[in-house]
mmCIF file of N, CA and C in Angstrom:
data_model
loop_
_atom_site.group_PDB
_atom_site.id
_atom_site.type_symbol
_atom_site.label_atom_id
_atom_site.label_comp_id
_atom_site.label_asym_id
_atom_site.label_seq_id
_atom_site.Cartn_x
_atom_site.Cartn_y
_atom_site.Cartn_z
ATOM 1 N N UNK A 133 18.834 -13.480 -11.662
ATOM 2 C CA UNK A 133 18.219 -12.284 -11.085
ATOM 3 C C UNK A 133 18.410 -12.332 -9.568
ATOM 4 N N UNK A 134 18.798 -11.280 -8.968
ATOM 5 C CA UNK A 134 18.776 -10.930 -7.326
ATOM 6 C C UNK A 134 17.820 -11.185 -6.991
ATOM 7 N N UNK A 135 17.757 -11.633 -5.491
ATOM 8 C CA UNK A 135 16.348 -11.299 -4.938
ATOM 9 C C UNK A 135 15.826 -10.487 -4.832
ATOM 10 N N UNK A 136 16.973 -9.491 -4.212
ATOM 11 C CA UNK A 136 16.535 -7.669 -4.391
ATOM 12 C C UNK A 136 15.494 -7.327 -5.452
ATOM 13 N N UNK A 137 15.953 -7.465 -6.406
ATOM 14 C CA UNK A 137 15.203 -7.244 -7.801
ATOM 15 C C UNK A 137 14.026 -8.066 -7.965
ATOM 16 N N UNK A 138 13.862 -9.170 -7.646
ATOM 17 C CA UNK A 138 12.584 -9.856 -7.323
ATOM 18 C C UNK A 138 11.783 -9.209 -6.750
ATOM 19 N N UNK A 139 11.788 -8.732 -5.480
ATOM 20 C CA UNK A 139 11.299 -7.707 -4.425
ATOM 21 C C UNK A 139 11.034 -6.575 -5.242
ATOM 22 N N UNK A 140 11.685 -5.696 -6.172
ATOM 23 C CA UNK A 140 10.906 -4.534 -6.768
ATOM 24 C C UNK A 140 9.992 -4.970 -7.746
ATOM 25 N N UNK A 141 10.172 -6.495 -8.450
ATOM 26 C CA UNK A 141 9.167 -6.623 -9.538
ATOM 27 C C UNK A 141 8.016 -7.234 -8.431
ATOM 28 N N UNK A 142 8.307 -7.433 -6.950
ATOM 29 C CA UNK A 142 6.814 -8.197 -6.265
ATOM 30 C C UNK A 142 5.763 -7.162 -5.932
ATOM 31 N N UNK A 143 7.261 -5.903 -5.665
ATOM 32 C CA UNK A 143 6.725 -4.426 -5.168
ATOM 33 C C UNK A 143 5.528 -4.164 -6.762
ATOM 34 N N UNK A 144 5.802 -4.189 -7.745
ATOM 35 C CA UNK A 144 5.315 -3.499 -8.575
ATOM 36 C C UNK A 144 3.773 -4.707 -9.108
ATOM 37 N N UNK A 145 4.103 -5.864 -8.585
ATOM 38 C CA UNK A 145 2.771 -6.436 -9.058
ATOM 39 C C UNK A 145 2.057 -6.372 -8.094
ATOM 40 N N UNK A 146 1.927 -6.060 -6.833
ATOM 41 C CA UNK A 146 1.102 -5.512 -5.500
ATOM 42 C C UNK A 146 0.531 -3.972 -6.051
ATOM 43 N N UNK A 147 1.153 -3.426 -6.765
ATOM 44 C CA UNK A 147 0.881 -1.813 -7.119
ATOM 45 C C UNK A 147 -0.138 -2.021 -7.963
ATOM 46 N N UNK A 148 -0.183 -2.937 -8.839
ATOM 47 C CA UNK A 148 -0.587 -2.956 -10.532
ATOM 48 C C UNK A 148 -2.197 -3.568 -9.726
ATOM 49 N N UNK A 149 -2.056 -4.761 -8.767
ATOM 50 C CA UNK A 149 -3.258 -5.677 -7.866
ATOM 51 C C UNK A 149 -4.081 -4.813 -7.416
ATOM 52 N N UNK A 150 -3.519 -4.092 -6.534
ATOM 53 C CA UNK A 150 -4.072 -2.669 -5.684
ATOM 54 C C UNK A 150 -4.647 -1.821 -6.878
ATOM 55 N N UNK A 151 -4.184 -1.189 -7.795
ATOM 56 C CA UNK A 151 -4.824 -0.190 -8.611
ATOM 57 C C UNK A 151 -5.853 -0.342 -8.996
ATOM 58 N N UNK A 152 -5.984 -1.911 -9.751
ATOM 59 C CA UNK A 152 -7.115 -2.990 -10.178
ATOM 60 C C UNK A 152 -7.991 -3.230 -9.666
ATOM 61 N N UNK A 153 -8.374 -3.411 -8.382
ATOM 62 C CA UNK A 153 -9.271 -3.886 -7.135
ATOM 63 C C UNK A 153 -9.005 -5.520 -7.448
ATOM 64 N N UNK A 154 -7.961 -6.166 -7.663
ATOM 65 C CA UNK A 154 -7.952 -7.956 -8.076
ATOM 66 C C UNK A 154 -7.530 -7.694 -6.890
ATOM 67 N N UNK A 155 -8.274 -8.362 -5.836
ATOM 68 C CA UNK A 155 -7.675 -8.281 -4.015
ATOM 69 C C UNK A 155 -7.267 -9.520 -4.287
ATOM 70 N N UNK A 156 -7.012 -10.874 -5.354
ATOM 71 C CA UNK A 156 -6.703 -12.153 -5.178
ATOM 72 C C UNK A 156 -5.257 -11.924 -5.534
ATOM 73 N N UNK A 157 -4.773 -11.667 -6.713
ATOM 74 C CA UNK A 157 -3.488 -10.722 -7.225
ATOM 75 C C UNK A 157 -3.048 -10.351 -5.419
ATOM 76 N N UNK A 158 -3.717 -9.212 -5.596
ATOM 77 C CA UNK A 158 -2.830 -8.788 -4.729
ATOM 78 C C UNK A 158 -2.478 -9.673 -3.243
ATOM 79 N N UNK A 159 -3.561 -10.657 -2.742
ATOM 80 C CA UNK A 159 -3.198 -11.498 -1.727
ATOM 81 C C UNK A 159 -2.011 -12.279 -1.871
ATOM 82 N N UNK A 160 -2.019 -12.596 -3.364
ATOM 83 C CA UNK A 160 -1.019 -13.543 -4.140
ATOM 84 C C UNK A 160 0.777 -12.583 -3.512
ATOM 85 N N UNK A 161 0.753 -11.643 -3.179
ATOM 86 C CA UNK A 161 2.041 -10.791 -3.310
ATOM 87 C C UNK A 161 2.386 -10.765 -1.688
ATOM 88 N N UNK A 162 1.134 -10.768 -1.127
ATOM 89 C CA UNK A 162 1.284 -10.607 0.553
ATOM 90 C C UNK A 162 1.455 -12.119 1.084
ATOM 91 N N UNK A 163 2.081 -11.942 2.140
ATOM 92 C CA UNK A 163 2.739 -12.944 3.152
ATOM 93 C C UNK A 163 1.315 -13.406 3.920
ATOM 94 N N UNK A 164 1.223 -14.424 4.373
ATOM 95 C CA UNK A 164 -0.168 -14.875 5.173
ATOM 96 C C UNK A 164 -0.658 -14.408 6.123
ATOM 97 N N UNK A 165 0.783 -13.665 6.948
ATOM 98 C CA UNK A 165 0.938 -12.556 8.314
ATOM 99 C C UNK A 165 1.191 -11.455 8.021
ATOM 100 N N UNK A 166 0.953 -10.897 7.045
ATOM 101 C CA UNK A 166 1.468 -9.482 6.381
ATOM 102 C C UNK A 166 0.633 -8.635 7.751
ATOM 103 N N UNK A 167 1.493 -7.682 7.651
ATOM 104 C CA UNK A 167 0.958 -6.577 8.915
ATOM 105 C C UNK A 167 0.940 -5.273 7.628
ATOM 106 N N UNK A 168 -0.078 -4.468 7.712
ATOM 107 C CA UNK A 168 -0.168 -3.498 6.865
ATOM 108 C C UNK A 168 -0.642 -1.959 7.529
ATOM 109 N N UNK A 169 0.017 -1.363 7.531
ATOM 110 C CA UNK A 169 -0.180 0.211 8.675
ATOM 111 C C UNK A 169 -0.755 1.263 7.240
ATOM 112 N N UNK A 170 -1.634 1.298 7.064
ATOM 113 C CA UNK A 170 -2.648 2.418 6.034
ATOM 114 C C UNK A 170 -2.515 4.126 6.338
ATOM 115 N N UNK A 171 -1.924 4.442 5.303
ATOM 116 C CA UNK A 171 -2.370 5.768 5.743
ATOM 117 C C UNK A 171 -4.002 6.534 6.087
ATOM 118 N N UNK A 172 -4.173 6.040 4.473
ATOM 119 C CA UNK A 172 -5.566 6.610 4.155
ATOM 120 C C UNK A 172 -6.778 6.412 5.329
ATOM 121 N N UNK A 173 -6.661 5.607 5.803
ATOM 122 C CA UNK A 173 -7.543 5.377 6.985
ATOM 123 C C UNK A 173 -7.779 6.514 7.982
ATOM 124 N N UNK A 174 -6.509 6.781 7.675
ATOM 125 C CA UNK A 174 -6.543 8.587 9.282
ATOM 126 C C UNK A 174 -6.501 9.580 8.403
ATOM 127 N N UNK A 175 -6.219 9.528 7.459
ATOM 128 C CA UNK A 175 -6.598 11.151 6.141
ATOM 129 C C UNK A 175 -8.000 11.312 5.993
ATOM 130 N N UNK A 176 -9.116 10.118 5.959
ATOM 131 C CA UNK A 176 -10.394 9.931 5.670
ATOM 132 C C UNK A 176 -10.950 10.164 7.186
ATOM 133 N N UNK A 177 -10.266 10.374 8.398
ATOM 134 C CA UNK A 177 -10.848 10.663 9.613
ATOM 135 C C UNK A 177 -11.246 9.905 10.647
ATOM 136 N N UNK A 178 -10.500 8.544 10.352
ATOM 137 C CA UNK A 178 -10.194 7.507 11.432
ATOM 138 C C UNK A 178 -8.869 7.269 11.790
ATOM 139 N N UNK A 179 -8.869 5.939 12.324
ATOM 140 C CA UNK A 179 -8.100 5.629 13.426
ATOM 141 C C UNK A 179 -6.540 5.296 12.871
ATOM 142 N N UNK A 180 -5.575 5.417 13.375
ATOM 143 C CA UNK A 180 -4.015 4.503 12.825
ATOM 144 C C UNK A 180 -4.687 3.113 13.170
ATOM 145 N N UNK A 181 -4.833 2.581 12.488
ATOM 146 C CA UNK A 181 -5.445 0.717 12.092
ATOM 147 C C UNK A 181 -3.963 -0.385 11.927
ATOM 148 N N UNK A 182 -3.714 -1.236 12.148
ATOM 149 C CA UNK A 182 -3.048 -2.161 11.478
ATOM 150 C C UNK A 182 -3.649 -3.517 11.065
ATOM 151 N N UNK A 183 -3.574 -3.487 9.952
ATOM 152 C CA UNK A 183 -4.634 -4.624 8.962
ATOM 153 C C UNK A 183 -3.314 -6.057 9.192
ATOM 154 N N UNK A 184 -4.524 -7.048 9.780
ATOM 155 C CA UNK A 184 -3.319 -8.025 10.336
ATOM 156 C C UNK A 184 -3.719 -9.114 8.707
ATOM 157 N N UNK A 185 -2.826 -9.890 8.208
ATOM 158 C CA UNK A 185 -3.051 -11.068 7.351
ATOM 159 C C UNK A 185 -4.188 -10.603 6.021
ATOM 160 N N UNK A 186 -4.385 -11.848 5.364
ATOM 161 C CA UNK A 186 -5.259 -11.743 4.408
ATOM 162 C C UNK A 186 -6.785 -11.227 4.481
ATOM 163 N N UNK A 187 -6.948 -11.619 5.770
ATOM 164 C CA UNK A 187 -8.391 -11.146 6.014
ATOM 165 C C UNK A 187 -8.617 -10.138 6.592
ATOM 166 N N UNK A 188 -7.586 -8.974 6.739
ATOM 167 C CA UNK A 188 -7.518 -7.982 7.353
ATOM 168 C C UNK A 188 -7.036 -7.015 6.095
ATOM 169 N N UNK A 189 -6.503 -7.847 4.869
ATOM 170 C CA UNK A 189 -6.182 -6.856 4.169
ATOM 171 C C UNK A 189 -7.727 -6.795 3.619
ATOM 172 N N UNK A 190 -8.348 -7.909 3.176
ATOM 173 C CA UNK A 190 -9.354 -7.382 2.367
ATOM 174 C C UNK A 190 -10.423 -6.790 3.334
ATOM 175 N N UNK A 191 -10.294 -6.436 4.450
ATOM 176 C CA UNK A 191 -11.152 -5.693 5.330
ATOM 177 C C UNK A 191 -10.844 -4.143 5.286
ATOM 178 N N UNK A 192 -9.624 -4.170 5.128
ATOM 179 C CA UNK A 192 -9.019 -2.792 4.624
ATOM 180 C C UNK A 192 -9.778 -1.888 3.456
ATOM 181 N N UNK A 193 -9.281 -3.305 2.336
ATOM 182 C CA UNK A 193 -10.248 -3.222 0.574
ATOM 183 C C UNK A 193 -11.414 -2.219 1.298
ATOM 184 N N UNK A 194 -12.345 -3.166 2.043
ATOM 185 C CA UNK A 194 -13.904 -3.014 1.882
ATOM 186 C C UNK A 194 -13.774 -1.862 2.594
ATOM 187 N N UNK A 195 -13.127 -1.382 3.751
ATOM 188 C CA UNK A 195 -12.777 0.149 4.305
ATOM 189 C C UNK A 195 -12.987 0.704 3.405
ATOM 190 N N UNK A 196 -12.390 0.870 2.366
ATOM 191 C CA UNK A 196 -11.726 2.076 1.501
ATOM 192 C C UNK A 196 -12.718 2.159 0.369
ATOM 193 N N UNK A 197 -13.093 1.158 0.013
ATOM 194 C CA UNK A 197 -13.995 1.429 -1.096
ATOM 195 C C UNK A 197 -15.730 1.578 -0.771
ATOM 196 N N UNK A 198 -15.687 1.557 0.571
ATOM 197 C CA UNK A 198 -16.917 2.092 0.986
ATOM 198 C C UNK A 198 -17.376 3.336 0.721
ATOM 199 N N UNK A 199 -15.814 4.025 1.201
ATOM 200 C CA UNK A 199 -15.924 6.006 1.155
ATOM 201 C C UNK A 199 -15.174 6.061 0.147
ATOM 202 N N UNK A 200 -14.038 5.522 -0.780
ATOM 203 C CA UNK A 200 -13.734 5.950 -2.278
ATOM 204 C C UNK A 200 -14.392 5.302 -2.933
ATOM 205 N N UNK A 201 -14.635 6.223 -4.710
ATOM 206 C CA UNK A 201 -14.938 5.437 -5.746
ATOM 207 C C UNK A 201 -13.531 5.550 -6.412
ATOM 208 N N UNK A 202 -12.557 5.746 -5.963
ATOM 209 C CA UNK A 202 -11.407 5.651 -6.807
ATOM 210 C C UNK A 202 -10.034 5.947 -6.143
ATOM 211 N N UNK A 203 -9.258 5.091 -6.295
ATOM 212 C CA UNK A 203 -8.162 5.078 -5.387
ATOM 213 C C UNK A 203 -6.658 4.179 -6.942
ATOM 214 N N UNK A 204 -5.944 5.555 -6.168
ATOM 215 C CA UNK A 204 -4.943 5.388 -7.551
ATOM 216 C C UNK A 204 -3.685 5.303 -7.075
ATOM 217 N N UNK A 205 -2.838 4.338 -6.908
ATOM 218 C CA UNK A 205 -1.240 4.813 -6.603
ATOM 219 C C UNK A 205 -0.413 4.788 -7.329
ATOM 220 N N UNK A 206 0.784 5.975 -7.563
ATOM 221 C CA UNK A 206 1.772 5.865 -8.986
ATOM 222 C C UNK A 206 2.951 6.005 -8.120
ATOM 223 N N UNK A 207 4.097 5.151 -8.763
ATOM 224 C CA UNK A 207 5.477 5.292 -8.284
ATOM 225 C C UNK A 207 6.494 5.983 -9.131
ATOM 226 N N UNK A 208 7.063 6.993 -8.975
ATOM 227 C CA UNK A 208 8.077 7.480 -9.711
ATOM 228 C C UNK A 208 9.639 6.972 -9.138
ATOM 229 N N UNK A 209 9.345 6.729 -7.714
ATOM 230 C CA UNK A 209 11.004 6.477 -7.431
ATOM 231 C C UNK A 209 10.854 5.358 -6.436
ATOM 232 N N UNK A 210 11.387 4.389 -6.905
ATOM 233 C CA UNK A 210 11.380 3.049 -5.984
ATOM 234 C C UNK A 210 13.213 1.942 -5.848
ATOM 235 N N UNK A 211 12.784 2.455 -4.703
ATOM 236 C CA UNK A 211 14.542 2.248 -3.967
ATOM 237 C C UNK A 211 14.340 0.857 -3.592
ATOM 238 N N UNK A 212 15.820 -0.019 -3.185
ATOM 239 C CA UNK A 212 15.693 -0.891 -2.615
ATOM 240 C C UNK A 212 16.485 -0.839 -1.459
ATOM 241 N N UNK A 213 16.596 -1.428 -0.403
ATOM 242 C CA UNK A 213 17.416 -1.316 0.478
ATOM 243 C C UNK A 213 17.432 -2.716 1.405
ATOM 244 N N UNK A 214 18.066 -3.707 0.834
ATOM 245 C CA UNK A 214 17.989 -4.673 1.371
ATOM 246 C C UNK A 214 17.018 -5.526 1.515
ATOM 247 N N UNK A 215 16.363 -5.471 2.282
ATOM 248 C CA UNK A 215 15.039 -7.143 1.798
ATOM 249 C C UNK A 215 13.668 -5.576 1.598
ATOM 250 N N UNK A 216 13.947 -4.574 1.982
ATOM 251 C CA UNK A 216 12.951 -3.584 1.948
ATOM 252 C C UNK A 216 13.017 -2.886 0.753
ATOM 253 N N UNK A 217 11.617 -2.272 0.276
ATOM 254 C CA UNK A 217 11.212 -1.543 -0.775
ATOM 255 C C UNK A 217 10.717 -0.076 -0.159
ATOM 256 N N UNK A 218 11.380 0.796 -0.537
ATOM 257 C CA UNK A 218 11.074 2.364 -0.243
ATOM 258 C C UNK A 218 10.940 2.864 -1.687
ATOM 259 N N UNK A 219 9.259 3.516 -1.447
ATOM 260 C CA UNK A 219 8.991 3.920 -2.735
ATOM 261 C C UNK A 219 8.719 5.465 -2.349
ATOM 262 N N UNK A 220 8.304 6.684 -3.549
ATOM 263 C CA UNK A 220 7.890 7.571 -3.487
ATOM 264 C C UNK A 220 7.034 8.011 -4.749
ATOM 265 N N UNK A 221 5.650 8.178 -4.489
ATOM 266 C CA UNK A 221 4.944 8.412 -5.200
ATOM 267 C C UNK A 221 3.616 9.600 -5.443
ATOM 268 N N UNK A 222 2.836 9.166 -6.260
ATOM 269 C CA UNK A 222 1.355 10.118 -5.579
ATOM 270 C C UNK A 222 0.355 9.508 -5.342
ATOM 271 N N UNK A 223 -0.571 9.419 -4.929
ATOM 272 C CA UNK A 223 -1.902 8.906 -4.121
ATOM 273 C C UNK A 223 -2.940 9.858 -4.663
ATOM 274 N N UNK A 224 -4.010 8.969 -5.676
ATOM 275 C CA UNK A 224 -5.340 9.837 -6.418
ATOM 276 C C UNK A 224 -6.213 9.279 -5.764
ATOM 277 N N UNK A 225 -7.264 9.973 -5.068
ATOM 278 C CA UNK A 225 -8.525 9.178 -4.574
ATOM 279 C C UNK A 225 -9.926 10.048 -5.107
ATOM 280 N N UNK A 226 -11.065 9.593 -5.485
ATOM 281 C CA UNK A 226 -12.013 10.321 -5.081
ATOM 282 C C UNK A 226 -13.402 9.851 -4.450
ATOM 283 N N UNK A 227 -13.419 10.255 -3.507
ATOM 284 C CA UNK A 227 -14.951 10.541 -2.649
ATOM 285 C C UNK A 227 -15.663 9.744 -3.456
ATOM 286 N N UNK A 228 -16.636 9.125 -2.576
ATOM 287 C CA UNK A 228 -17.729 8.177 -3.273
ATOM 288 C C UNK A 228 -19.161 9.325 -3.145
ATOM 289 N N UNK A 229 -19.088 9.534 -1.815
ATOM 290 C CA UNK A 229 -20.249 10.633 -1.690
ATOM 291 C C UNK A 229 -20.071 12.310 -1.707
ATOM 292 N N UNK A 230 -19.113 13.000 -1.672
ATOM 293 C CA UNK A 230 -18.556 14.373 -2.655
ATOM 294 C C UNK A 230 -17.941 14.469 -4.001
ATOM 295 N N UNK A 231 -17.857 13.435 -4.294
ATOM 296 C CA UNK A 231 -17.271 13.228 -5.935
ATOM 297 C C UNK A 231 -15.910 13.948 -5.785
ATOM 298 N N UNK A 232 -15.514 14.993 -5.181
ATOM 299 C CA UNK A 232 -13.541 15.158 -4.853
ATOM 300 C C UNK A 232 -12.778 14.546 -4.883
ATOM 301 N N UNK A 233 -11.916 14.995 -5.958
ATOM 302 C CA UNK A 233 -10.837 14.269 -6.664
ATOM 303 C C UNK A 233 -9.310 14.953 -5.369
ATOM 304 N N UNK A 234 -9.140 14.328 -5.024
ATOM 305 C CA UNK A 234 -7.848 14.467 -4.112
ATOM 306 C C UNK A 234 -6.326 14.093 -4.432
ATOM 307 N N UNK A 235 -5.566 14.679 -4.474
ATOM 308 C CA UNK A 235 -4.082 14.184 -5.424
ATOM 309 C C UNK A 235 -3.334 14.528 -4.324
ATOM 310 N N UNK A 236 -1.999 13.549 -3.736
ATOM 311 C CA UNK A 236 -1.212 13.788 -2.738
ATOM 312 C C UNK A 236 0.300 13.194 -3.143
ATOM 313 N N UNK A 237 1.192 13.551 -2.351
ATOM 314 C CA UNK A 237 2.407 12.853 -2.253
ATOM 315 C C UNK A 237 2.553 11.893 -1.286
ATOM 316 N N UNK A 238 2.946 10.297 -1.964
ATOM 317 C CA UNK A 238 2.416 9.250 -0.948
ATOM 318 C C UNK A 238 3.725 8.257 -0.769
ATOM 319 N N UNK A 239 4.071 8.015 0.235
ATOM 320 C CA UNK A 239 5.405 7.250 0.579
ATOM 321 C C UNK A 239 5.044 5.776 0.728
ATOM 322 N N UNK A 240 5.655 4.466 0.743
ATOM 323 C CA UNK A 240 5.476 3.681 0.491
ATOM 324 C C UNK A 240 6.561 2.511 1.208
ATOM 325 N N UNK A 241 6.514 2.078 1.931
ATOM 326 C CA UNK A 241 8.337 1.339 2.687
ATOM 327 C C UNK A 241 6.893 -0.062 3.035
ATOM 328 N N UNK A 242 7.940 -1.234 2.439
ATOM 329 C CA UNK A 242 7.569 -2.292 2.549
ATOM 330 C C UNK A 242 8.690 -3.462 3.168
ATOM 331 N N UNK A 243 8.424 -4.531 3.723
ATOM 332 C CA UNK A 243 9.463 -5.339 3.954
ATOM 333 C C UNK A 243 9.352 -6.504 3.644
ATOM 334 N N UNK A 244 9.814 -7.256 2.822
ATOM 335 C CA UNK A 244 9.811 -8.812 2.161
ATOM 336 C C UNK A 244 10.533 -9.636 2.795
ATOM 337 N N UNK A 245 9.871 -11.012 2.934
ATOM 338 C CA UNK A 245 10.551 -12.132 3.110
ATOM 339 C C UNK A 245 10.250 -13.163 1.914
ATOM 340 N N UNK A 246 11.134 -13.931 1.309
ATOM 341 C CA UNK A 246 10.423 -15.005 0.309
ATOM 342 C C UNK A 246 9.812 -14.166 -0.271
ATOM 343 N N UNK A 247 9.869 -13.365 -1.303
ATOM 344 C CA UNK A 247 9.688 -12.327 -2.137
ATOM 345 C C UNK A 247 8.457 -11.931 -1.942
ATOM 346 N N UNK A 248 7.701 -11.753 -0.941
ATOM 347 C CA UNK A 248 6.278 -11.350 -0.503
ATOM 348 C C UNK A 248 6.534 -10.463 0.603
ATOM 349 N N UNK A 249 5.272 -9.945 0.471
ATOM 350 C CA UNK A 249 5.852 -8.303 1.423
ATOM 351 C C UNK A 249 4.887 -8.739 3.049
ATOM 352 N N UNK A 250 5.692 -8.791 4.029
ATOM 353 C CA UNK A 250 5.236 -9.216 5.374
ATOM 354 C C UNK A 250 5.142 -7.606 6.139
ATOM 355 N N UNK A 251 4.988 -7.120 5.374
ATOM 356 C CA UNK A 251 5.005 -5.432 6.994
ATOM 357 C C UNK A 251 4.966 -4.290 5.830
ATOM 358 N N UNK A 252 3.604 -3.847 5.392
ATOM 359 C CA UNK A 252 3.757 -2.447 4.598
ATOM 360 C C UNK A 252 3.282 -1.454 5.469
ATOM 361 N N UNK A 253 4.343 -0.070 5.059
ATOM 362 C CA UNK A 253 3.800 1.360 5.992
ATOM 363 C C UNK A 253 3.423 2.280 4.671
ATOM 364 N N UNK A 254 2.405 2.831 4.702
ATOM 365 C CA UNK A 254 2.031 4.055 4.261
ATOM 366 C C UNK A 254 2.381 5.317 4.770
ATOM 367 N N UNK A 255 2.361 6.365 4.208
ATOM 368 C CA UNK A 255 2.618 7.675 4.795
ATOM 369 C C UNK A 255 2.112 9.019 3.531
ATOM 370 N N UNK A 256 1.551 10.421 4.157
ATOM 371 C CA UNK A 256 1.613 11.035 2.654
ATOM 372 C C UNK A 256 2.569 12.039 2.563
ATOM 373 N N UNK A 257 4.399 11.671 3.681
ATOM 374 C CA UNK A 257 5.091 11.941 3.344
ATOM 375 C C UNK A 257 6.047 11.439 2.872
ATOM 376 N N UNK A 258 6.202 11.267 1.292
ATOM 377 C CA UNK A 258 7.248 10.104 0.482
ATOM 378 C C UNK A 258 8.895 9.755 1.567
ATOM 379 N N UNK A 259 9.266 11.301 1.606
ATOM 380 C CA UNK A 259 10.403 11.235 2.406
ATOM 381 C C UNK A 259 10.935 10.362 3.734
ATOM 382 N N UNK A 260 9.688 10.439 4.605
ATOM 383 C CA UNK A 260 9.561 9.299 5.700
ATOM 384 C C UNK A 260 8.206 8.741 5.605
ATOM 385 N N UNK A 261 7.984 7.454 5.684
ATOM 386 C CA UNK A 261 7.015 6.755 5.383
ATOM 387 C C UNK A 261 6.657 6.479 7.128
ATOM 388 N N UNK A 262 7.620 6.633 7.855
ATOM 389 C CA UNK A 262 7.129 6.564 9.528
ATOM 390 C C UNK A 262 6.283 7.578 9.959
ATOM 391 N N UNK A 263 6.665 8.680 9.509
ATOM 392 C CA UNK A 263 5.785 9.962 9.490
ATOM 393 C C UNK A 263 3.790 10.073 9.587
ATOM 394 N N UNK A 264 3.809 10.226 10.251
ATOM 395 C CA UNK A 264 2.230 10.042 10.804
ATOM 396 C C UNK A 264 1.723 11.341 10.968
#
Protein backbone atom coordinates (compact mmCIF):
# COMPACT_ATOMS: atom_id res chain seq x y z
CA UNK A 1 0.00 0.00 0.00
CA UNK A 2 1.19 3.77 -0.79
CA UNK A 3 1.55 6.08 1.71
CA UNK A 4 -0.71 8.27 -0.18
CA UNK A 5 -3.38 5.80 0.45
CA UNK A 6 -2.46 5.42 4.04
CA UNK A 7 -3.14 9.18 4.37
CA UNK A 8 -6.81 8.78 2.94
CA UNK A 9 -7.52 5.72 5.21
CA UNK A 10 -5.80 8.18 8.33
CA UNK A 11 -8.02 10.97 6.66
CA UNK A 12 -11.08 8.76 7.11
CA UNK A 13 -10.38 7.39 10.71
CA UNK A 14 -10.01 11.18 12.03
CA UNK A 15 -13.62 11.63 10.26
CA UNK A 16 -15.21 8.43 11.77
CA UNK A 17 -13.13 9.87 15.67
CA UNK A 18 -14.57 13.35 15.10
CA UNK A 19 -18.21 12.18 14.27
CA UNK A 20 -18.04 9.90 17.48
CA UNK A 21 -16.85 12.46 20.07
CA UNK A 22 -13.77 9.44 20.83
CA UNK A 23 -11.33 12.71 21.13
CA UNK A 24 -8.67 9.66 22.08
CA UNK A 25 -9.25 8.02 18.40
CA UNK A 26 -9.08 10.97 17.12
CA UNK A 27 -5.76 12.29 19.05
CA UNK A 28 -4.49 8.84 17.94
CA UNK A 29 -4.64 10.32 14.01
CA UNK A 30 -3.15 13.85 14.94
CA UNK A 31 0.54 14.68 15.07
CA UNK A 32 1.62 16.00 18.72
CA UNK A 33 2.05 19.61 16.92
CA UNK A 34 -0.91 19.35 14.77
CA UNK A 35 -1.96 23.02 14.03
CA UNK A 36 -5.76 22.97 13.30
CA UNK A 37 -7.53 26.31 11.66
CA UNK A 38 -11.62 25.58 12.47
CA UNK A 39 -14.06 26.90 10.56
CA UNK A 40 -16.97 26.53 12.77
CA UNK A 41 -15.55 28.72 15.35
CA UNK A 42 -16.24 32.06 13.12
CA UNK A 43 -19.72 30.62 11.62
CA UNK A 44 -20.84 30.32 15.46
CA UNK A 45 -19.58 34.13 15.87
CA UNK A 46 -16.06 34.04 17.02
CA UNK A 47 -12.71 34.45 16.31
CA UNK A 48 -10.30 32.64 13.27
CA UNK A 49 -8.60 30.44 16.29
CA UNK A 50 -5.72 28.08 15.57
CA UNK A 51 -5.95 25.03 17.92
CA UNK A 52 -2.18 24.31 18.58
CA UNK A 53 -1.37 20.23 19.56
CA UNK A 54 -3.41 17.79 21.53
CA UNK A 55 -4.48 20.03 24.10
CA UNK A 56 -5.68 22.55 21.91
CA UNK A 57 -7.50 20.13 19.91
CA UNK A 58 -9.51 18.91 22.74
CA UNK A 59 -10.06 22.59 23.75
CA UNK A 60 -11.53 23.00 20.41
CA UNK A 61 -13.85 19.56 21.31
CA UNK A 62 -15.03 21.44 24.50
CA UNK A 63 -15.57 24.84 22.20
CA UNK A 64 -17.90 23.19 20.08
CA UNK A 65 -19.81 21.07 22.12
CA UNK A 66 -20.59 23.70 24.52
CA UNK A 67 -22.87 25.56 21.76
CA UNK A 68 -23.57 22.20 19.57
CA UNK A 69 -25.52 19.20 20.54
CA UNK A 70 -24.58 17.76 17.27
CA UNK A 71 -21.93 18.10 14.88
CA UNK A 72 -21.76 15.82 11.73
CA UNK A 73 -19.14 15.67 8.89
CA UNK A 74 -19.72 13.60 5.55
CA UNK A 75 -17.22 13.24 2.68
CA UNK A 76 -18.32 12.61 -0.78
CA UNK A 77 -15.07 13.54 -2.61
CA UNK A 78 -11.68 13.05 -1.12
CA UNK A 79 -8.60 13.81 -3.28
CA UNK A 80 -5.11 13.23 -2.61
CA UNK A 81 -2.42 15.36 -3.60
CA UNK A 82 0.73 14.39 -2.37
CA UNK A 83 1.36 14.09 1.44
CA UNK A 84 -2.11 16.33 1.52
CA UNK A 85 -5.78 15.30 1.77
CA UNK A 86 -8.40 17.68 0.02
CA UNK A 87 -11.77 16.68 0.83
CA UNK A 88 -15.30 18.01 -0.08
CA UNK A 89 -18.16 17.49 1.90
CA UNK A 90 -21.25 18.65 4.14
CA UNK A 91 -21.15 19.90 7.69
CA UNK A 92 -24.59 19.02 10.00
CA UNK A 93 -24.65 20.85 13.26
CA UNK A 94 -27.36 21.61 15.67
CA UNK A 95 -27.64 24.33 18.33
CA UNK A 96 -27.54 23.16 21.84
CA UNK A 97 -29.69 26.16 22.97
CA UNK A 98 -32.10 26.84 19.58
CA UNK A 99 -32.34 23.25 18.72
CA UNK A 100 -31.46 24.43 14.64
CA UNK A 101 -30.48 21.96 12.57
CA UNK A 102 -27.93 23.69 10.12
CA UNK A 103 -26.64 21.74 6.87
CA UNK A 104 -23.65 23.33 4.83
CA UNK A 105 -21.05 22.63 2.20
CA UNK A 106 -17.77 22.00 4.08
CA UNK A 107 -14.15 21.79 2.61
CA UNK A 108 -11.58 19.97 4.29
CA UNK A 109 -7.44 20.19 3.17
CA UNK A 110 -5.24 18.45 5.60
CA UNK A 111 -1.43 17.83 5.59
CA UNK A 112 0.33 14.55 6.82
CA UNK A 113 3.56 13.61 7.90
CA UNK A 114 4.15 9.85 9.15
CA UNK A 115 0.63 9.19 8.25
CA UNK A 116 -0.83 11.68 10.88
CA UNK A 117 -2.26 14.88 9.93
CA UNK A 118 0.13 17.93 11.28
CA UNK A 119 -1.89 21.19 9.78
CA UNK A 120 -5.85 20.82 9.17
CA UNK A 121 -7.88 23.85 7.40
CA UNK A 122 -11.53 24.00 7.45
CA UNK A 123 -13.61 26.11 5.21
CA UNK A 124 -17.60 26.09 4.24
CA UNK A 125 -16.29 26.48 0.84
CA UNK A 126 -15.41 22.75 -0.39
CA UNK A 127 -13.79 24.37 -3.50
CA UNK A 128 -11.10 26.40 -1.51
CA UNK A 129 -10.60 25.36 1.91
CA UNK A 130 -8.30 28.79 2.29
CA UNK A 131 -11.40 30.65 1.79
CA UNK A 132 -12.44 32.47 4.95
Amino acid sequence: MAMASGNVEAFKRTITAYNSGNVEALLDELDAAVEWRPVLPVVLGGNTTVYRGHDGVRQMLRDLDAVLAERQLDFSDIREEGDRIVAAGRLRIRGKRSGALTESPFGWEGEFRNGKSVCIRTSLNPNDPHER
